[in-house]
CSV table of C-alpha atoms and ligand atoms in Angstrom, one decimal:
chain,number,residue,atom,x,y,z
A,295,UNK,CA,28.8,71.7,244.2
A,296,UNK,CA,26.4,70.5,241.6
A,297,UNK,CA,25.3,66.7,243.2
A,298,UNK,CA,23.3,64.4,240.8
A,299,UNK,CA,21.2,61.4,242.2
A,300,UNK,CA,20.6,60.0,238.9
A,301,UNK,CA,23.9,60.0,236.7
A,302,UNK,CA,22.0,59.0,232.9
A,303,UNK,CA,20.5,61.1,231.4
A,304,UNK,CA,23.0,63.8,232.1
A,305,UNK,CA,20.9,67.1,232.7
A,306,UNK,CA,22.8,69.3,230.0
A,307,UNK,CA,21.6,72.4,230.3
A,308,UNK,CA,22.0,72.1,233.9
A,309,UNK,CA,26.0,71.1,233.4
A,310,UNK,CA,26.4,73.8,231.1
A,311,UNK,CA,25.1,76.2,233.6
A,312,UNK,CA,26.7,75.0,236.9
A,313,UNK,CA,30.2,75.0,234.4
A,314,UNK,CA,29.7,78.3,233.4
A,315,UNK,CA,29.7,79.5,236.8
A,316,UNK,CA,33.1,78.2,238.1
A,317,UNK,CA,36.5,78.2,237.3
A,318,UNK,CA,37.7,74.8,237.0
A,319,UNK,CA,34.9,71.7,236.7
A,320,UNK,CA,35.8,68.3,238.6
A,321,UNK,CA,33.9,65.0,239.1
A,322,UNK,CA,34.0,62.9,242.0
A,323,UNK,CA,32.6,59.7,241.1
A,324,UNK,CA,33.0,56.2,242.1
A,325,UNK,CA,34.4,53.6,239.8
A,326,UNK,CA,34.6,54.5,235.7
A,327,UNK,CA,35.0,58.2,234.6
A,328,UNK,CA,31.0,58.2,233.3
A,329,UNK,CA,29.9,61.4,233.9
A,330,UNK,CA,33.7,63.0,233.3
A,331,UNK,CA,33.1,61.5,229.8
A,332,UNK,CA,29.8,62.3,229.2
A,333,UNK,CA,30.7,66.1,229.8
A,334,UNK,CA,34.0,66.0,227.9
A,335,UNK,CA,31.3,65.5,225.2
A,336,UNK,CA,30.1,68.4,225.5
A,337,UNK,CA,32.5,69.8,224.9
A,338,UNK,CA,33.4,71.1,228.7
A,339,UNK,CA,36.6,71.2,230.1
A,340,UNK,CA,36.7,68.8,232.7
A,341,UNK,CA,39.1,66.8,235.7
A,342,UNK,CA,38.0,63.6,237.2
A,343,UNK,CA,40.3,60.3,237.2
A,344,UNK,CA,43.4,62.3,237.0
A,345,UNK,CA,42.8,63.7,240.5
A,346,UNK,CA,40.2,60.8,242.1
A,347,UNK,CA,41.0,57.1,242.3
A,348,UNK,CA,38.6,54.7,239.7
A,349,UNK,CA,38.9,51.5,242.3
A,350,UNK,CA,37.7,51.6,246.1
A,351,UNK,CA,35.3,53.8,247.9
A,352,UNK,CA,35.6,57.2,247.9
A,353,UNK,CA,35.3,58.0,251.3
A,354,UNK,CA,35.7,61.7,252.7
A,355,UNK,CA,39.2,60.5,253.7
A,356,UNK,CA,40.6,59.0,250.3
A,357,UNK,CA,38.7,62.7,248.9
A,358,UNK,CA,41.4,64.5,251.0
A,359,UNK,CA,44.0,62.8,250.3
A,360,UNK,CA,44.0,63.1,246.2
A,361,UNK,CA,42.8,66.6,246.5
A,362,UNK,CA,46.1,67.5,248.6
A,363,UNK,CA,48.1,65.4,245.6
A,364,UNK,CA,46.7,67.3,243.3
A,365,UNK,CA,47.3,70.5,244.8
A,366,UNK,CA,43.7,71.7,245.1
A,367,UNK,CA,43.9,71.7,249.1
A,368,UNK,CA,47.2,72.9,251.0
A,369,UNK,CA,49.2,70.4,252.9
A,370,UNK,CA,48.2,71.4,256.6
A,371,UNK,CA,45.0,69.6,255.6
A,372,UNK,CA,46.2,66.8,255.8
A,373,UNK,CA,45.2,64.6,258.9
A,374,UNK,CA,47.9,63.0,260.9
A,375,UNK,CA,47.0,59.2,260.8
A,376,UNK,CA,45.9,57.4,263.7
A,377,UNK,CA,47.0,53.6,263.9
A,378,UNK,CA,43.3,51.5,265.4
A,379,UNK,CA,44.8,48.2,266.6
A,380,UNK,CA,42.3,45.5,265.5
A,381,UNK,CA,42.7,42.2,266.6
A,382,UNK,CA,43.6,39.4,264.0
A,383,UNK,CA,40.2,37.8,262.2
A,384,UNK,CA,39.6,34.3,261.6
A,385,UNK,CA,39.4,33.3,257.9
A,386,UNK,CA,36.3,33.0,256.4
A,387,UNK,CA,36.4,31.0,252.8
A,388,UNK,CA,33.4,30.8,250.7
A,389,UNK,CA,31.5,27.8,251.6
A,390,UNK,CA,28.2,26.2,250.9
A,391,UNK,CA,25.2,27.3,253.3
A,392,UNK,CA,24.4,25.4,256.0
A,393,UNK,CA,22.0,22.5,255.3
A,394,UNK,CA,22.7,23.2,251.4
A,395,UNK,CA,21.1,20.1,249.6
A,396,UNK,CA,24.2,20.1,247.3
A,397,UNK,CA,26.6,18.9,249.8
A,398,UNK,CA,25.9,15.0,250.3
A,399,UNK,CA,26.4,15.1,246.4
A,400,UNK,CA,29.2,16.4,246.2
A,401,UNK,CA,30.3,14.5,249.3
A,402,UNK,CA,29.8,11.4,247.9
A,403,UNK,CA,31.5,12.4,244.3
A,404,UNK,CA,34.6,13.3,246.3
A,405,UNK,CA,34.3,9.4,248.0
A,406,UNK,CA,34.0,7.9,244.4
A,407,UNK,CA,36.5,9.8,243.5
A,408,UNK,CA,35.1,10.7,239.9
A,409,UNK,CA,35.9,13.7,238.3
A,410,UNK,CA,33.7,16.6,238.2
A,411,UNK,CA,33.1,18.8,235.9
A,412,UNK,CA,30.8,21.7,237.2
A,413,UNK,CA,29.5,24.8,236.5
A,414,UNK,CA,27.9,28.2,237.5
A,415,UNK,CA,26.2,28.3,240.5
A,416,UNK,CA,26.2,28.3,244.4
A,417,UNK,CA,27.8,24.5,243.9
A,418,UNK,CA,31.1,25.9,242.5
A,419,UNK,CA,31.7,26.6,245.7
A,420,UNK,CA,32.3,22.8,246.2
A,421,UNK,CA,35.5,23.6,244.2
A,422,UNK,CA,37.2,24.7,247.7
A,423,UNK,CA,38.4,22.6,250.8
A,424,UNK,CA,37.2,20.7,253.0
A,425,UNK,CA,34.9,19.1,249.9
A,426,UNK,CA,36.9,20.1,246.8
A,427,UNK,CA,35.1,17.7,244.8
A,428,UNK,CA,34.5,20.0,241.8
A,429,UNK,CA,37.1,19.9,239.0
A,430,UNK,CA,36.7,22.6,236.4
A,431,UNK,CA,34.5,25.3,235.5
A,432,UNK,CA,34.5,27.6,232.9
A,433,UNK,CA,30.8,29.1,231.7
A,434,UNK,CA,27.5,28.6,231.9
A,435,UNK,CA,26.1,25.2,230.4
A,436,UNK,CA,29.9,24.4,229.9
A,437,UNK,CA,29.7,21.4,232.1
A,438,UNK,CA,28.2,18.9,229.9
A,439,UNK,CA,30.4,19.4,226.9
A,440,UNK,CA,33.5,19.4,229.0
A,441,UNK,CA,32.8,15.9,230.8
A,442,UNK,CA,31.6,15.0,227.4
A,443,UNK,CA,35.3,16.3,225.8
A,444,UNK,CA,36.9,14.1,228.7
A,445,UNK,CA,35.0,10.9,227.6
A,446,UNK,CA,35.4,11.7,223.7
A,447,UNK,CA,39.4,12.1,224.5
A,448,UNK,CA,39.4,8.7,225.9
A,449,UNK,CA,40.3,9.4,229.5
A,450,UNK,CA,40.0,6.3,231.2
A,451,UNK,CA,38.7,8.4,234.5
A,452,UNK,CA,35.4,7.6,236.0
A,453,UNK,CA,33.6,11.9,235.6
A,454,UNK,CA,30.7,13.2,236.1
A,455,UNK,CA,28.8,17.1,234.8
A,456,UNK,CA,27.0,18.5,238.0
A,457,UNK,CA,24.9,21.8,236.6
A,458,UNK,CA,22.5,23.4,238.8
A,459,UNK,CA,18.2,23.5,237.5
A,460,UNK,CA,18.4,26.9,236.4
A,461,UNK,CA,21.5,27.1,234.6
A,462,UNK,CA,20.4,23.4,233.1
A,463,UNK,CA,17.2,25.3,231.9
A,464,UNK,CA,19.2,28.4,230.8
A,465,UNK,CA,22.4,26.2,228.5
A,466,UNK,CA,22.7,22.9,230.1
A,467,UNK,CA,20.3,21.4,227.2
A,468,UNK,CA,22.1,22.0,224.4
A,469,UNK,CA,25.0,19.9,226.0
A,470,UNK,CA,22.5,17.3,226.9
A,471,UNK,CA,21.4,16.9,223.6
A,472,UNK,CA,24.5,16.7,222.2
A,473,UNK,CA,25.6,13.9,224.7
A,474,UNK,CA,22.3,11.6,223.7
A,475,UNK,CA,23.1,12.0,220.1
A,476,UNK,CA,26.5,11.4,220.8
A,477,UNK,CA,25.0,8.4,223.1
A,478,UNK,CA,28.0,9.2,225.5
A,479,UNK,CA,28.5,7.2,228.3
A,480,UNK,CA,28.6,10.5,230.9
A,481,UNK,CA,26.3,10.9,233.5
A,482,UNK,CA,24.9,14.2,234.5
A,483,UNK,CA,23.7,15.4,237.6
A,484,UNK,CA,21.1,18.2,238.0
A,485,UNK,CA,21.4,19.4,240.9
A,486,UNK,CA,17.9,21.0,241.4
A,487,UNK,CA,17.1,23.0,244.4
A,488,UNK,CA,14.2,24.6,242.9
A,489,UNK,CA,15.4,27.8,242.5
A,490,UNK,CA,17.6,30.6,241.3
A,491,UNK,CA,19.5,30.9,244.4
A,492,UNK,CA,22.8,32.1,243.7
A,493,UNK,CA,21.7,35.5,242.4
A,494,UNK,CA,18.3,35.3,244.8
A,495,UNK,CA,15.7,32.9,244.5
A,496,UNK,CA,14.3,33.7,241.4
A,497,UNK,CA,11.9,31.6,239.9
A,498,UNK,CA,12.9,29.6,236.4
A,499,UNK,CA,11.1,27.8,233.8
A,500,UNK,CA,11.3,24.7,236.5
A,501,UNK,CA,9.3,26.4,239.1
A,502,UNK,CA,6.2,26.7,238.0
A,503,UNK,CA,5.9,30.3,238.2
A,504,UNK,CA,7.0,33.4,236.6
A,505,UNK,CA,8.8,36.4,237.6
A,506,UNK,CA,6.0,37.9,238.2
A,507,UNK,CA,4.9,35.0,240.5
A,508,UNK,CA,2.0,34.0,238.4
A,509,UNK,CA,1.8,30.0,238.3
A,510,UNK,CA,2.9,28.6,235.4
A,511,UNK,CA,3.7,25.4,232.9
A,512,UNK,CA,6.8,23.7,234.9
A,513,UNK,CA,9.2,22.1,232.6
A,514,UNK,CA,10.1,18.4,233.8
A,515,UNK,CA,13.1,17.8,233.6
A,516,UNK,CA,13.1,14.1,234.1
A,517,UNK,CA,10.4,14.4,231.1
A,518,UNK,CA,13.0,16.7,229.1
A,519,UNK,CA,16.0,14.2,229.6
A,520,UNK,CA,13.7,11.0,228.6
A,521,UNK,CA,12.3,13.1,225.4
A,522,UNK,CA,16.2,13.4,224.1
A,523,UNK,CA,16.1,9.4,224.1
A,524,UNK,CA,18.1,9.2,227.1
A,525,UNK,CA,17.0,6.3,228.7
A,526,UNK,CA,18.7,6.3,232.1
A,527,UNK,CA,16.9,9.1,234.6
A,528,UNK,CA,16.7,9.0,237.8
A,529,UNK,CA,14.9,11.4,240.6
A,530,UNK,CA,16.9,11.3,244.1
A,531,UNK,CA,16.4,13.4,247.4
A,532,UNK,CA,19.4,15.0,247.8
A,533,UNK,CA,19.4,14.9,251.2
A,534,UNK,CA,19.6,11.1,251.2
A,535,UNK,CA,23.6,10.2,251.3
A,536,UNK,CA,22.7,6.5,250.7
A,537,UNK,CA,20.0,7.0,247.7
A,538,UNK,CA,22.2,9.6,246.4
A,539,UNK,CA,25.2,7.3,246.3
A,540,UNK,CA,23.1,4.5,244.3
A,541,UNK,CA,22.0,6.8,241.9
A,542,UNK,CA,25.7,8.2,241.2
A,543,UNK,CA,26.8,4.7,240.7
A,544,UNK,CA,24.2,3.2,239.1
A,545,UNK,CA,25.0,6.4,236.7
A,546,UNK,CA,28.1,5.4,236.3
A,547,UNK,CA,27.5,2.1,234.9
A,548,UNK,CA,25.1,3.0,233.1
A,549,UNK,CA,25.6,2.0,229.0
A,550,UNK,CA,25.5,5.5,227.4
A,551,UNK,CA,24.3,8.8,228.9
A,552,UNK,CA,22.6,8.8,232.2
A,553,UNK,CA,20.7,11.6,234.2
A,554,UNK,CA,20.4,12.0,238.2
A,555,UNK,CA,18.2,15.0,239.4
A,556,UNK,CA,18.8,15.5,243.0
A,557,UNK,CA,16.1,17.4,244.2
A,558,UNK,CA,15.8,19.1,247.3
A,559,UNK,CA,14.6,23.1,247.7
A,560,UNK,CA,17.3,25.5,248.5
A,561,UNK,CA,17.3,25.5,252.7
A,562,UNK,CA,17.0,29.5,252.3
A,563,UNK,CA,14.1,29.4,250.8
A,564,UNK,CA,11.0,31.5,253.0
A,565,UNK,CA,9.2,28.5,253.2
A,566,UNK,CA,11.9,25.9,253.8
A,567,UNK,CA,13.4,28.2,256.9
A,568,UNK,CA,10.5,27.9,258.9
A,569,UNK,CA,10.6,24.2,259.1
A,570,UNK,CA,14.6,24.1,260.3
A,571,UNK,CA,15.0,22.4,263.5
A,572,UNK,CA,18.7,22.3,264.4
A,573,UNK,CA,20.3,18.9,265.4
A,574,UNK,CA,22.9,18.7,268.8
A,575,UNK,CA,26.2,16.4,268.7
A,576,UNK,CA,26.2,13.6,271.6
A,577,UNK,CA,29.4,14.6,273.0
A,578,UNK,CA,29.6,11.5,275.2
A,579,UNK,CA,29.3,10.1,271.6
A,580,UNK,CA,32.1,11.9,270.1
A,581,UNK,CA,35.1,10.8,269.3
A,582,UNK,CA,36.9,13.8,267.8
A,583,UNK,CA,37.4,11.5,264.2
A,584,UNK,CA,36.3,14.7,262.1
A,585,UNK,CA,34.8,13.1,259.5
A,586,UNK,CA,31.6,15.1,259.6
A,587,UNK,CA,33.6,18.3,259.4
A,588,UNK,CA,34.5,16.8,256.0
A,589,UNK,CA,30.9,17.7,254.8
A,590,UNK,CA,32.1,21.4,255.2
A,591,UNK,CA,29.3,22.3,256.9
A,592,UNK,CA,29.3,25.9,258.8
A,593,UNK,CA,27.1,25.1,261.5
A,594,UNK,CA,29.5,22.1,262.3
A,595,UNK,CA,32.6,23.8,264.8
A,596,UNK,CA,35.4,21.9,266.8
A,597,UNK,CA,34.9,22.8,270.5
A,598,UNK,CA,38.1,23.2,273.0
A,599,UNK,CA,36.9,19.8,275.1
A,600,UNK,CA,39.3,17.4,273.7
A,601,UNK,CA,38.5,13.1,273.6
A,602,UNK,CA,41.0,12.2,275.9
A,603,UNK,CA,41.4,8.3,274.0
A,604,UNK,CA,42.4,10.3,270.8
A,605,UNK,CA,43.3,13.7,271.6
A,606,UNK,CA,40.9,15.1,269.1
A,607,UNK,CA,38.6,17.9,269.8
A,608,UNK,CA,35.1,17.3,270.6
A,609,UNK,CA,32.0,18.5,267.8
A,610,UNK,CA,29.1,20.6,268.4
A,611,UNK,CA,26.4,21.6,266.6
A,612,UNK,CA,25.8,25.8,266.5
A,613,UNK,CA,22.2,26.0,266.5
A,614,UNK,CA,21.8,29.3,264.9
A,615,UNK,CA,23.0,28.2,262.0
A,616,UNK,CA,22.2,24.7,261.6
A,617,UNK,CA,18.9,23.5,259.9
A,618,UNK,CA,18.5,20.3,260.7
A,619,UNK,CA,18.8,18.4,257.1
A,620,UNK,CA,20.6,15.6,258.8
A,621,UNK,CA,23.3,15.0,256.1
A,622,UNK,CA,26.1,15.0,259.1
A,623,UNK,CA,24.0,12.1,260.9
A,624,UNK,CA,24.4,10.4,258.1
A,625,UNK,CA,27.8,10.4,258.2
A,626,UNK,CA,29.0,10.2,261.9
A,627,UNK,CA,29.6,6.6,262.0
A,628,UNK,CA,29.5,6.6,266.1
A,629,UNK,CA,26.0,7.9,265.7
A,630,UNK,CA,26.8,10.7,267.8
A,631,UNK,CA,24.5,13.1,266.1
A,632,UNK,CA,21.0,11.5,266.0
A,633,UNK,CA,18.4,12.5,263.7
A,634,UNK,CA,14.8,13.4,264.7
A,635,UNK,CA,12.4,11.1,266.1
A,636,UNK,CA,10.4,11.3,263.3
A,637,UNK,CA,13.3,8.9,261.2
B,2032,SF4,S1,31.7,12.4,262.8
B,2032,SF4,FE1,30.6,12.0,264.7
B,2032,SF4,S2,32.2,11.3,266.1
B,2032,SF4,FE2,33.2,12.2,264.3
B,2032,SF4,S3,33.6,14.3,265.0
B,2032,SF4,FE3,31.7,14.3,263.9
B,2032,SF4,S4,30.2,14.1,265.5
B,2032,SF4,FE4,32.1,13.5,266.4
B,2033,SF4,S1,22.2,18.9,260.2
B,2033,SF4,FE1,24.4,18.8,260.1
B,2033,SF4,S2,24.9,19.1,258.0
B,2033,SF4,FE2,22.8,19.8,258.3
B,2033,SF4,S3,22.9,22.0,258.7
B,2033,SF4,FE3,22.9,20.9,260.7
B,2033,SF4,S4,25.1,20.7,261.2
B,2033,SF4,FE4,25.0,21.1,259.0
């Protein structure tokens, strides 16, 4: 067995050497047929994805298997299968994190009913239930142009583009442009959260620092949107379901293109995960309505004691997972999840 940690550059002497010394030259590898290829080019005999699968792990198990179909081990190898019951799991769909600053946004889009057109980022995932308040999405930047596309069509629908900061910084701006030449009457929301997060916190041209961490010129991007001529910017916290409502609507009205940045640092972030301090559900409080399970927030679980007046289970709060931004207070309308002192 010839085993290479590092597949490119392909050692070729060592190939030719190791080939030379065996009858017939195979390649287990994972995934494409790279280093199959790469020694067919040299002109080597060899066997790879004829024998091996090119999808799933290769584990020593799957190994067996397609060298017994291939006829390179006898039969008796084979290992009689062994049945491991497991019991059934829960599901587990995508969802944003818990105390993601995105979700009163996107809350609050889904109650004024507009339509959304998104983009690439963690907030895509705002696409599935319980928010689905994110309407299409197709590539990076494409946001703007395609709420733009809906207005220049003539839809008579209220919509919105929701791009995140970094992918704003990285194609959003052409769109934005476009829309304050255009003097479109679409409003666009940035959701900024500081951050790269989807692909893992790294920093962008809005940060203020490099990728090296070095501090840096940060771009403004309320000072970006005013120097295209648009006229109608606002800065929100986006943890603020009624501030956050204005601004949409306000948006909304606006006369031509309007820009919302709702700003609020990514709740994963080092610094931000030291300050969580998880909330607790009232449950003489609770009344079962389920309207804070709308937010589609993880660390927000039914429990098995059920309201007897409605028949609805009981709340709770997991505190392992919740951090405390307060969104679901602000939307329990029996106050049954109080905020911290502090408010
Ligand atoms: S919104 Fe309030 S009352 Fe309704 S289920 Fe949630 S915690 Fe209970
Ligand atoms: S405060 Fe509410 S919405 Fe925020 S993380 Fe905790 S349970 Fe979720």
């Amino acid at each position: 067995i010839l085993r290479r940690g590092m597949t490119y550059p392909i050692p070729k002497r060592l190939v030719r050497r190791f080939a030379e010394g065996v009858r017939r030259l195979l390649v287990l590898e994972e995934l494409d047929p790279f280093l199959e290829e790469e020694i067919r080019l040299l002109g080597i005999p060899v066997t790879g994805k004829e024998v091996f699968p090119a999808c799933g792990e290769l584990d020593p198990a799957v190994v067996r298997e397609a060298a017994i179909r291939a006829g390179l081990l006898p039969e008796s190898e084979r290992l009689p299968s062994v049945e491991v019951p497991s019991p059934p799991l829960p599901g587990r769909p995508p969802i944003l994190c818990p105390g993601c600053p995105h979700r009163a946004v996107f809350h609050v889009l889904r109650k004024l009913k507009v339509v959304v057109a998104g983009d690439i980022g963690c907030y895509t995932l705002a696409y599935l239930p319980p928010q689905a308040a994110l309407h299409t999405c197709s590539c990076m930047g494409a946001s703007i142009g395609v709420a733009h596309g809906i207005a220049q069509a003539g839809s008579p629908q209220r919509r919105v583009a929701v791009i995140g900061d970094s992918t704003f910084l990285h194609t959003g701006l052409p769109g934005l442009m476009n829309l304050a030449y255009n003097q479109a009457r679409v409003p666009v929301i940035i959701l900024d959260n500081c951050t790269t997060a989807m692909t893992g916190h790294q920093d962008h041209p809005g940060t203020g620092r490099t990728l090296q961490g070095k501090e840096t010129v940060r771009i403004d991007l309320a000072a970006v949107a005013r120097s295209l001529g648009i006229e109608h910017v606002e800065c929100v916290d986006s943890y603020d379901l009624g501030a956050v409502e204005q601004a949409v609507r306000a948006a909304l009205s606006a006369d031509g293109p309007a820009v919302v940045i709702a700003r609020r640092e990514c709740a994963l972030l080092p610094a931000v995960r030291r300050t969580w301090q998880p909330l607790a559900v009232d449950s003489e409080r609770c009344n079962g309505c389920g309207l804070c399970l709308q937010l589609g927030c993880p660390a927000l679980v039914r429990t098995g004691s059920v309201v007897e007046a409605t028949g609805r289970p009981r709340v709770r709060i997991d505190p392992l997972l919740c951090t405390g931004c307060e969104v679901c207070s602000q939307v329990c309308a029996r106050g049954a999840i109080p905020r911290r002192p502090a408010h």
